[in-house]
Amino acid sequence: MNEFLISHSYWILLFPLIGFLVNGLILAKNHRKAAGTLSVVLSGFSMLYAIALVVAYFAGNAPQAIVAWKFPFLAFSKTLIAEAAFLLDPLSAMMVFVVTVIAFFVNIYSLGYMREDRAEGRFFALLSFFTFSMLGLVVATGLFQMYFFWELVGIASYLLIGFWYERPRAVAASKQAFIVTRFADSFFLLGIVIVTYVVKSFHFGVLNIVQPEMMTGTISLGFWDVSARDALLFGSVLIFIGGWGKSAMFPLHIWLPNAMEGPTPVSSIIHSATMVVAGVYLVARMFPFFASCEGTLEIVGTVGAFTAIFAAVIACTQKDIKRILAYSTLSQLGYMMFGLGVSATAAASFHVFNHAFFKCMLFLVAGSLIHQVETNDLDKMGGLRKKMPFTYIAALIACLSISGIPPFSGFFSKDEILSGAIASGHPFIFAVGFVTSALTAFYMFRFFFLAFHGKPRADLSHAKEDFAMTLPIVCLAVPSFFSGFLCRGLFEKFFDSSAAHLPETASSLTPYVPYLATGAGILGITVAWVLYASPKTNISRALDSTNRSALYKTVYHKFYFDEGYYAFTRQFIFRGVAACARAFEDYVIGGILKLVTSVVHFAGTLVREMQTGYLSIYIGTLIVGVILWRYLGGLPI
């Protein structure tokens, strides 16, 4: 491979960092158009460098893990060394490619979407910071660097979700995302401390060859002593909780749909290539370690499967098009997680790759629709097919892809995940994934038909396609169509590390999985067409939310999970725990402080009163003190 590309790979990170610094410090306030241009140019340079590096890497006969460069900067011990480095292996190469490509197209799209926004320069600065943070995360060689950039991603998402800080809902959503993910990150940090204390290394290469059953000795966790093996098992679960929160798995999913309050390009990059994918990437990066820890993969698979079907059911009833896509992302992340849980690592990684393109494009499509119709409400759309033909075709490709219809990209990765579930002896997870496939096709084509087909339900006289916004959509339609077919062999060759972890099982159902999954997708599309697009459809009745069953209303209100969450936080945490803590601080801690202050003040007053300035009083006091000391204190005179 080209040594120059490897040794200078730090430029992939430096380009977005330079964009952040220049835009944030110089251009953001008074030269917002120049800020957008600079961000596009630098993200383009980063993408081109990443493509060249990845192509050169995979062009080798047997690419191995390479540390392109590293800089040790903090040594806790001889083996426990924190370093800034650039890891190049199949997984990181795939993620670097995805992040840089998605970031480039989102930057182009943002030129049109943010054109009239007075804070356009600040937006592009933060978008560059977001890209830099995610790139630093995916090229990390160890947990220390990953956690550092993990938190930078959290900060960037907080700033971008709350970008329109004059809107109370945006501010509330950004705070919610920050708090929920920080809650999970506290467990992640504790897991890092425990695992690295036992293993004596941050490096993934060391962690992924550890065998807990071979560990001996006892580890003190402060409150109890456990064996080194149990400490690693406990630490692995804590580390996964970090990914659990970042990828918004149930019940820590609540922040992700509300994050739609940020600008649509933010939603696009968060859902496709950056923040929420970080949790899946963490599990994939440490898969051998999790697989060696008994029970951890079962937790991963169970959480992922439940999140997949839970979010898919909710998406079937939503009317805000961005929330439909948000719950779709939750469902697809669940797919990826349970794919890792059943040891289908190649398929899960492949789905991360395919999902990035069609989900990014779907959010950009949603942003274009909102930009033209000036509403997120699906009830007020319809008839946009003729007004936005290129967007219509691209959206159709994306919907067919996410529905798992061949030969579109999603078919190849989703079916492989289902095949992995049944082949590894997880029939229940397979059943959940199968049902989720049908639901995915239904809610995506419900969105598609209601947005583009039928008669307009709003004034579309001014609706048209914006070139800057449509170009990225059309470009992303290409990988959404072809990436599955073209890249399948690459993932099967370089990504399948699961063979050693699969149980010796076989299922007569495995060869029929592609046909069953395709049938489920076609069934979902057919039901959506009958209910929302056929000539006999009563669209007014289909959109009626009032005359619905209690079950429908429960699902529409997201099983009232948000209400329960807010009730718990406000009533129990704020008015219960927080109020008790405040009372304890005010009356107990504050009372003790006031008592100590009063005693010291009184003592000071006594001392001050004794300082009269008369020599005779001082001599008399000294004589009295000596006499008392002699007769009462036993002074030897």
XYZ file of C-alpha atoms in Angstrom:
637
model
C 0.000 0.000 0.000
C 1.080 3.569 -0.578
C 3.186 4.524 2.438
C 2.518 8.201 1.850
C -1.233 7.732 2.242
C -0.747 5.854 5.495
C 1.801 8.170 7.088
C -0.234 11.282 6.264
C -3.670 9.859 7.093
C -4.008 12.387 9.913
C -5.177 14.856 7.252
C -8.496 13.023 7.150
C -9.075 14.319 10.688
C -7.312 17.655 10.232
C -9.472 18.876 7.335
C -12.719 18.990 9.354
C -10.825 20.271 12.394
C -9.433 23.156 10.348
C -12.948 23.850 9.077
C -14.232 24.020 12.629
C -11.489 26.364 13.819
C -11.504 28.732 10.827
C -15.280 28.921 10.592
C -15.800 29.160 14.329
C -13.142 31.781 14.991
C -13.079 33.827 11.789
C -15.878 33.308 9.265
C -18.959 32.328 11.237
C -20.194 35.770 12.214
C -19.597 38.010 9.228
C -18.821 35.650 6.324
C -21.381 32.872 6.640
C -21.454 32.090 2.895
C -17.696 31.687 2.858
C -17.997 29.428 5.905
C -20.311 27.098 4.002
C -18.021 27.001 0.975
C -14.957 26.296 3.105
C -16.744 23.506 4.963
C -17.781 21.830 1.709
C -14.276 22.105 0.250
C -12.516 20.729 3.326
C -15.021 17.910 3.787
C -14.459 17.092 0.111
C -10.698 16.914 0.645
C -11.228 14.649 3.662
C -13.537 12.390 1.638
C -11.143 12.128 -1.302
C -8.230 11.304 0.967
C -10.331 8.704 2.798
C -11.451 7.090 -0.478
C -7.870 6.907 -1.729
C -6.705 5.385 1.554
C -9.526 2.842 1.723
C -9.142 1.780 -1.915
C -5.389 1.337 -1.455
C -5.977 -0.600 1.769
C -8.464 -3.097 0.349
C -6.488 -3.441 -2.869
C -3.968 -5.488 -0.891
C -4.295 -9.251 -0.972
C -4.747 -9.652 2.772
C -5.081 -6.304 4.516
C -4.119 -6.458 8.161
C -4.658 -4.072 11.039
C -2.245 -1.160 10.708
C -1.511 1.635 13.158
C -0.838 4.425 10.684
C 0.569 6.716 13.349
C 0.401 7.082 17.114
C 1.380 9.579 19.757
C 1.589 8.344 23.374
C 0.762 11.201 25.699
C -0.188 9.749 29.091
C 1.307 6.702 30.814
C -0.576 5.276 33.788
C 1.837 2.341 33.980
C 4.297 0.546 31.716
C 1.497 -1.164 29.794
C -1.461 1.152 30.451
C -0.650 3.977 28.046
C -3.115 6.448 26.550
C -2.307 7.418 22.996
C -3.670 9.350 20.057
C -3.484 7.051 17.043
C -4.999 6.064 13.717
C -6.078 2.427 13.421
C -6.643 1.129 9.920
C -8.405 -2.214 9.648
C -11.491 -3.332 7.649
C -13.951 -2.006 10.248
C -12.338 1.398 10.737
C -11.698 1.772 6.987
C -15.391 1.162 6.316
C -16.444 3.708 8.936
C -13.950 6.354 7.753
C -15.337 5.976 4.239
C -18.939 6.221 5.424
C -18.404 9.206 7.726
C -16.463 11.281 5.202
C -18.822 10.553 2.293
C -21.960 11.269 4.316
C -20.409 14.422 5.811
C -19.518 15.735 2.360
C -23.030 15.312 0.949
C -24.655 16.703 4.087
C -22.438 19.782 3.800
C -23.527 20.306 0.191
C -27.170 19.829 1.133
C -26.782 22.324 3.977
C -25.791 25.062 1.531
C -29.365 25.034 0.315
C -31.141 24.122 3.531
C -29.391 26.735 5.710
C -29.236 29.395 3.003
C -31.495 31.883 4.793
C -30.387 31.098 8.351
C -28.547 33.963 10.028
C -26.382 31.485 11.995
C -25.318 29.539 8.913
C -21.611 30.046 9.680
C -21.943 28.659 13.196
C -23.815 25.657 11.804
C -21.016 24.734 9.410
C -18.419 25.139 12.152
C -20.309 22.743 14.410
C -20.916 20.296 11.560
C -17.166 20.144 10.951
C -16.568 19.605 14.655
C -19.083 16.753 14.618
C -17.295 15.102 11.674
C -13.890 15.467 13.317
C -15.159 13.938 16.567
C -16.678 10.899 14.876
C -13.580 10.288 12.772
C -11.422 10.418 15.894
C -13.724 7.843 17.484
C -13.673 5.302 14.664
C -9.884 5.335 14.181
C -9.126 4.911 17.897
C -6.728 2.113 18.793
C -7.926 1.873 22.382
C -10.666 2.670 24.841
C -9.067 5.870 26.134
C -9.050 7.615 22.745
C -12.478 6.216 21.897
C -13.984 7.546 25.108
C -12.406 10.973 24.607
C -13.916 11.372 21.147
C -17.093 9.639 22.316
C -17.668 12.584 24.630
C -16.761 15.091 21.918
C -19.453 13.525 19.742
C -21.877 14.027 22.635
C -20.922 17.687 22.962
C -21.245 18.240 19.212
C -24.675 16.600 19.147
C -25.799 18.745 22.082
C -24.781 21.902 20.256
C -26.343 20.861 16.949
C -29.622 19.488 18.314
C -30.063 22.744 20.229
C -28.748 24.817 17.332
C -31.944 26.903 17.213
C -31.563 27.831 20.862
C -34.344 30.414 20.686
C -36.808 27.511 20.448
C -37.602 26.029 23.883
C -38.289 22.566 22.414
C -34.886 22.491 20.730
C -33.144 23.430 23.958
C -35.107 20.801 25.879
C -34.270 18.144 23.278
C -30.553 18.950 23.359
C -30.470 18.784 27.145
C -32.378 15.513 27.135
C -29.980 13.960 24.613
C -26.993 15.151 26.609
C -28.283 13.939 29.978
C -29.512 10.518 28.816
C -26.326 9.726 26.923
C -24.176 11.035 29.791
C -26.073 8.712 32.120
C -25.102 5.752 29.940
C -21.571 7.095 29.512
C -21.020 7.034 33.272
C -21.424 3.248 33.132
C -19.156 3.136 30.083
C -16.431 4.987 31.975
C -16.762 2.703 34.997
C -16.528 -0.314 32.678
C -13.352 1.082 31.108
C -11.799 1.560 34.554
C -12.629 -1.994 35.644
C -11.614 -3.743 32.430
C -8.378 -1.838 31.904
C -7.453 -2.302 35.582
C -7.730 -6.068 35.122
C -6.178 -6.320 31.650
C -3.614 -3.508 32.136
C -4.159 -2.133 28.636
C -6.425 0.235 26.711
C -5.570 -1.312 23.347
C -8.294 -3.152 21.435
C -5.739 -5.622 20.133
C -5.033 -6.734 23.694
C -8.624 -6.608 24.944
C -9.921 -8.701 22.059
C -7.638 -11.656 22.818
C -8.386 -11.761 26.539
C -9.994 -14.967 27.802
C -11.840 -14.234 31.065
C -11.917 -17.889 32.101
C -8.115 -17.871 32.110
C -7.896 -14.879 34.456
C -6.913 -15.572 38.044
C -6.789 -13.486 41.197
C -9.210 -11.233 43.005
C -10.098 -7.648 42.196
C -11.398 -5.165 44.763
C -14.191 -2.992 43.390
C -14.256 -0.915 46.562
C -17.561 -2.198 47.861
C -16.854 -5.898 47.272
C -14.135 -8.248 46.083
C -14.696 -10.312 42.940
C -12.631 -12.650 40.822
C -10.837 -11.182 37.823
C -13.123 -13.232 35.541
C -16.292 -11.815 37.094
C -14.835 -8.312 37.013
C -14.319 -8.623 33.253
C -17.867 -9.919 32.774
C -19.239 -7.035 34.830
C -17.034 -4.540 32.984
C -18.149 -5.835 29.572
C -21.802 -5.183 30.447
C -20.968 -1.692 31.721
C -19.105 -0.890 28.506
C -22.056 -2.113 26.461
C -24.371 0.197 28.418
C -22.382 3.088 26.941
C -23.238 1.842 23.449
C -26.781 1.100 24.647
C -27.323 4.792 25.404
C -25.447 6.219 22.436
C -27.349 4.025 19.970
C -30.607 4.805 21.803
C -31.650 1.249 22.610
C -34.816 0.795 24.691
C -35.403 2.199 27.319
C -32.726 4.845 26.675
C -34.255 5.583 23.274
C -36.333 8.585 24.325
C -33.787 11.223 23.357
C -33.440 10.226 19.695
C -36.936 11.071 18.333
C -36.870 14.358 20.235
C -33.507 15.179 18.661
C -35.481 15.939 15.487
C -35.820 19.500 16.809
C -32.424 20.269 15.302
C -31.939 21.201 11.613
C -32.672 18.325 9.234
C -29.030 18.001 8.022
C -28.124 17.360 11.669
C -30.761 14.650 11.889
C -29.393 13.143 8.693
C -25.778 12.882 9.800
C -26.629 11.799 13.365
C -28.874 8.982 12.178
C -26.770 7.711 9.324
C -23.068 7.938 10.028
C -22.222 9.431 13.380
C -23.647 9.528 16.865
C -26.188 6.711 16.993
C -23.966 4.357 14.995
C -21.208 4.792 17.588
C -22.813 2.284 19.948
C -23.045 -0.354 17.227
C -19.455 0.399 16.235
C -18.328 -0.061 19.852
C -19.864 -3.538 20.028
C -18.439 -4.479 16.618
C -14.996 -3.162 17.559
C -14.934 -5.145 20.809
C -16.913 -8.128 19.525
C -14.276 -10.789 20.374
C -14.093 -9.423 23.926
C -17.881 -9.405 24.325
C -18.104 -12.903 22.814
C -15.606 -14.227 25.364
C -17.648 -12.766 28.246
C -20.432 -15.230 28.950
C -23.888 -13.721 28.677
C -22.934 -10.316 27.219
C -23.891 -11.131 23.637
C -27.234 -12.477 24.854
C -27.930 -9.094 26.423
C -26.887 -7.341 23.203
C -29.166 -9.555 21.093
C -32.172 -9.270 23.397
C -31.974 -5.490 23.724
C -31.488 -5.077 19.986
C -34.383 -7.350 19.023
C -36.836 -5.684 21.382
C -35.812 -2.198 20.249
C -36.195 -3.222 16.586
C -39.815 -4.313 16.848
C -40.798 -1.729 19.494
C -39.661 1.208 17.338
C -41.115 -0.307 14.157
C -44.573 -0.593 15.722
C -44.476 3.055 16.826
C -43.298 4.242 13.374
C -46.454 2.744 11.804
C -48.656 5.436 13.395
C -46.532 8.595 13.428
C -47.395 11.603 11.254
C -44.318 13.778 11.686
C -42.130 12.584 8.811
C -38.894 13.162 10.722
C -40.187 11.140 13.664
C -41.149 8.299 11.342
C -37.558 8.224 10.142
C -36.267 8.586 13.702
C -38.157 5.506 14.868
C -37.043 3.783 11.693
C -33.443 4.461 12.712
C -34.134 3.038 16.166
C -35.523 -0.098 14.559
C -32.592 -0.480 12.174
C -30.097 0.068 14.988
C -31.890 -2.700 16.845
C -31.401 -4.855 13.740
C -27.677 -4.171 13.782
C -27.430 -4.840 17.511
C -29.196 -8.160 17.443
C -27.108 -9.056 14.389
C -24.022 -8.611 16.559
C -25.769 -10.415 19.402
C -26.229 -13.529 17.248
C -22.610 -13.252 16.030
C -23.491 -12.149 12.487
C -20.756 -9.532 12.601
C -20.195 -9.264 8.845
C -23.914 -8.811 8.189
C -24.295 -6.239 10.986
C -21.300 -4.248 9.720
C -22.651 -4.514 6.176
C -26.000 -3.146 7.332
C -24.263 -0.215 9.035
C -22.667 0.528 5.662
C -25.840 0.225 3.573
C -28.076 1.920 6.116
C -25.853 5.000 6.203
C -26.575 5.859 2.577
C -30.302 5.254 2.340
C -31.082 6.685 5.776
C -29.033 9.812 5.116
C -30.882 10.227 1.819
C -34.282 9.687 3.461
C -33.634 12.466 5.965
C -32.458 14.750 3.176
C -35.649 13.896 1.299
C -37.671 14.730 4.408
C -35.830 18.045 4.714
C -36.620 18.917 1.090
C -40.297 18.105 1.610
C -40.432 20.208 4.769
C -38.596 23.027 3.009
C -41.183 23.145 0.231
C -44.396 22.343 2.116
C -43.305 24.169 5.304
C -44.621 21.463 7.615
C -43.521 18.126 9.057
C -47.093 16.837 9.047
C -47.662 13.959 6.658
C -51.393 14.747 6.633
C -50.661 18.018 4.821
C -48.528 16.580 2.042
C -49.461 14.405 -0.943
C -49.173 14.941 -4.683
C -45.477 15.862 -4.595
C -44.457 13.291 -7.192
C -44.845 15.681 -10.122
C -43.429 18.686 -8.271
C -40.275 16.859 -7.122
C -39.565 14.040 -9.625
C -35.885 13.447 -8.777
C -36.636 13.438 -5.067
C -39.511 11.032 -5.730
C -37.315 8.495 -7.564
C -34.571 8.728 -4.939
C -37.088 8.253 -2.129
C -38.509 5.195 -3.899
C -35.031 3.658 -4.132
C -34.394 4.321 -0.447
C -37.748 2.879 0.634
C -37.227 -0.266 -1.447
C -33.736 -0.621 -0.014
C -34.720 -0.309 3.645
C -37.635 -2.691 2.975
C -35.191 -5.392 1.889
C -36.419 -5.714 -1.692
C -33.839 -7.153 -4.138
C -31.638 -5.982 -5.767
C -31.502 -2.871 -3.589
C -28.749 -2.607 -0.979
C -30.744 -3.290 2.166
C -31.796 -6.709 0.876
C -28.264 -8.095 1.068
C -27.460 -7.015 4.624
C -30.873 -7.456 6.302
C -31.298 -10.969 4.952
C -27.817 -11.896 6.110
C -28.683 -10.755 9.634
C -31.845 -12.882 9.612
C -29.901 -15.837 8.240
C -27.334 -15.399 10.981
C -30.067 -15.396 13.624
C -31.614 -18.657 12.457
C -28.266 -20.322 11.750
C -26.926 -19.535 15.221
C -29.887 -21.057 16.994
C -31.922 -17.940 17.844
C -35.392 -18.657 16.372
C -37.148 -16.090 18.568
C -34.821 -13.283 17.471
C -35.282 -14.452 13.872
C -39.066 -14.223 14.281
C -38.797 -10.719 15.717
C -36.558 -9.653 12.833
C -38.908 -11.210 10.296
C -41.955 -9.348 11.652
C -39.911 -6.154 11.847
C -39.076 -6.517 8.142
C -42.768 -6.491 7.234
C -43.458 -3.534 9.536
C -40.501 -1.626 8.066
C -41.834 -1.985 4.533
C -45.299 -0.930 5.703
C -44.378 2.268 7.533
C -41.829 3.371 4.934
C -44.293 3.033 2.056
C -47.005 4.608 4.184
C -44.666 7.609 4.352
C -43.864 7.327 0.639
C -47.448 7.053 -0.599
C -48.857 9.781 1.652
C -46.063 12.211 0.773
C -45.810 11.722 -2.992
C -49.029 10.084 -4.218
C -52.670 11.083 -4.179
C -54.064 14.571 -4.353
C -52.262 17.502 -2.705
C -53.570 18.218 0.792
C -51.863 21.609 0.944
C -50.921 24.476 -1.354
C -48.069 23.212 -3.564
C -47.994 26.124 -5.981
C -44.528 27.169 -4.844
C -43.101 23.673 -4.367
C -40.026 22.888 -6.478
C -36.696 21.141 -6.217
C -33.673 23.076 -4.967
C -30.538 22.069 -6.891
C -28.182 22.249 -3.886
C -30.543 20.030 -1.896
C -31.511 17.641 -4.689
C -27.960 16.935 -5.925
C -26.839 15.085 -2.743
C -30.119 13.159 -2.701
C -29.596 11.924 -6.275
C -25.941 11.092 -5.600
C -26.819 9.072 -2.490
C -29.425 7.155 -4.494
C -26.567 5.451 -6.353
C -25.038 3.618 -3.349
C -28.531 3.053 -1.959
C -29.184 1.005 -5.083
C -25.833 -0.648 -5.789
C -23.802 -0.840 -2.552
C -25.312 -4.163 -1.452
C -24.588 -5.950 -4.699
C -21.147 -4.413 -5.240
C -19.767 -4.666 -1.700
C -21.216 -7.981 -0.492
C -18.105 -9.963 -1.354
C -15.864 -7.425 0.367
C -17.718 -7.759 3.657
C -17.878 -11.549 3.459
C -14.123 -11.711 2.854
C -12.798 -9.201 5.354
C -15.455 -8.726 8.043
C -16.680 -12.169 9.075
C -14.966 -12.797 12.417
C -17.933 -14.635 13.840
C -17.250 -18.195 12.714
C -15.457 -19.114 15.914
C -18.364 -17.889 18.009
C -21.273 -19.519 16.188
C -22.786 -22.559 17.871
C -22.842 -25.775 15.897
C -26.436 -25.551 14.684
C -28.135 -25.805 11.374
C -31.618 -24.981 10.197
C -33.529 -26.220 7.190
C -35.069 -22.726 7.070
C -31.798 -20.922 6.312
C -31.845 -21.309 2.478
C -35.370 -19.873 2.365
C -34.672 -16.770 4.482
C -34.141 -14.424 1.483
C -37.469 -15.487 -0.021
C -39.312 -15.188 3.283
C -37.825 -11.768 4.036
C -38.598 -10.497 0.530
C -42.133 -11.812 0.883
C -42.492 -9.970 4.191
C -41.334 -6.753 2.516
C -43.736 -7.161 -0.392
C -46.565 -7.866 2.048
C -45.818 -4.653 3.951
C -45.727 -2.614 0.738
C -48.982 -4.150 -0.454
C -50.798 -3.367 2.788
C -49.513 0.227 2.670
C -50.710 0.585 -0.933
C -54.158 -0.776 -0.130
C -54.594 1.521 2.871
C -53.057 4.713 1.492
C -52.636 4.683 -2.296
C -55.092 2.399 -4.081
C -57.902 3.958 -6.159
C -60.444 2.779 -3.572
C -58.633 4.341 -0.634
C -60.651 6.708 1.520
C -57.778 9.015 2.388
C -59.783 11.060 4.897
C -60.603 7.938 6.846
C -57.048 6.663 6.558
C -55.697 9.890 8.074
C -58.340 10.138 10.806
C -56.658 9.955 14.209
C -59.756 10.658 16.286
C -62.004 7.665 15.608
C -59.390 5.084 16.450
C -59.155 2.162 18.836
C -57.487 2.464 22.213
C -54.624 0.267 20.943
C -53.969 2.601 17.994
C -53.959 5.641 20.258
C -51.602 3.898 22.660
C -49.146 3.160 19.867
C -49.587 6.676 18.422
C -48.634 8.100 21.803
C -45.571 5.843 21.801
C -47.036 3.595 24.509
C -47.086 6.725 26.678
C -43.430 6.120 27.367
C -42.601 9.820 27.060
C -45.331 10.737 29.518
C -44.131 8.083 31.949
C -40.566 9.263 31.559
C -41.483 12.877 32.241
C -43.690 11.907 35.170
C -40.875 9.874 36.662
C -38.254 12.581 36.201
C -40.464 15.448 37.368
C -42.363 13.765 40.183
C -39.795 11.307 41.526
C -36.426 12.798 40.626
C -37.142 16.542 40.672
C -39.830 16.743 43.361
C -38.746 13.669 45.266
C -35.029 12.892 45.220
C -33.897 16.383 44.225
C -36.242 18.075 46.731
C -34.998 15.818 49.558
C -31.412 16.478 48.557
C -32.053 20.217 48.514
C -33.763 20.084 51.922
C -30.846 18.082 53.323
C -28.416 20.619 51.884
C -30.397 23.607 53.151
C -31.259 22.403 56.642
C -28.609 19.825 57.567
C -25.475 20.840 55.674
C -26.470 24.516 55.760
C -27.381 24.263 59.477
C -24.010 22.740 60.348
C -22.218 25.444 58.395
C -24.240 28.147 60.128
C -23.486 26.594 63.555
C -19.768 26.428 62.841
C -19.834 30.003 61.552
C -21.651 31.219 64.670
C -19.218 29.444 67.030
C -16.202 30.852 65.211
C -17.794 34.313 65.162
C -18.525 34.140 68.918
C -14.983 32.979 69.683
C -13.609 35.779 67.561
C -15.757 38.276 69.414
C -14.398 37.056 72.787
C -10.822 37.285 71.579
C -11.455 40.753 70.170
C -12.973 41.966 73.466
C -9.926 40.732 75.367
C -7.580 42.855 73.243
C -7.865 46.076 75.319
C -4.387 47.484 74.707
C -3.672 48.054 78.467
C -0.318 46.624 79.658
C -1.485 46.286 83.246
C -4.371 43.992 82.195
C -2.023 41.830 80.098
C 0.499 41.503 83.068
C -2.313 40.730 85.501
C -3.759 38.112 83.172
C -0.317 36.540 82.806
C 0.194 36.361 86.628
C -3.280 34.863 87.166
C -2.644 32.338 84.415
C 0.693 31.258 85.921
C -0.869 30.841 89.399
C -3.746 28.760 88.009
C -1.329 26.656 86.022
C 0.794 26.092 89.102
C -1.952 24.979 91.437
C -4.514 23.590 89.055
C -2.377 22.401 86.145
C 0.552 20.993 88.134
C 3.294 23.376 86.915
C 6.574 22.167 88.494
C 7.903 25.305 90.281
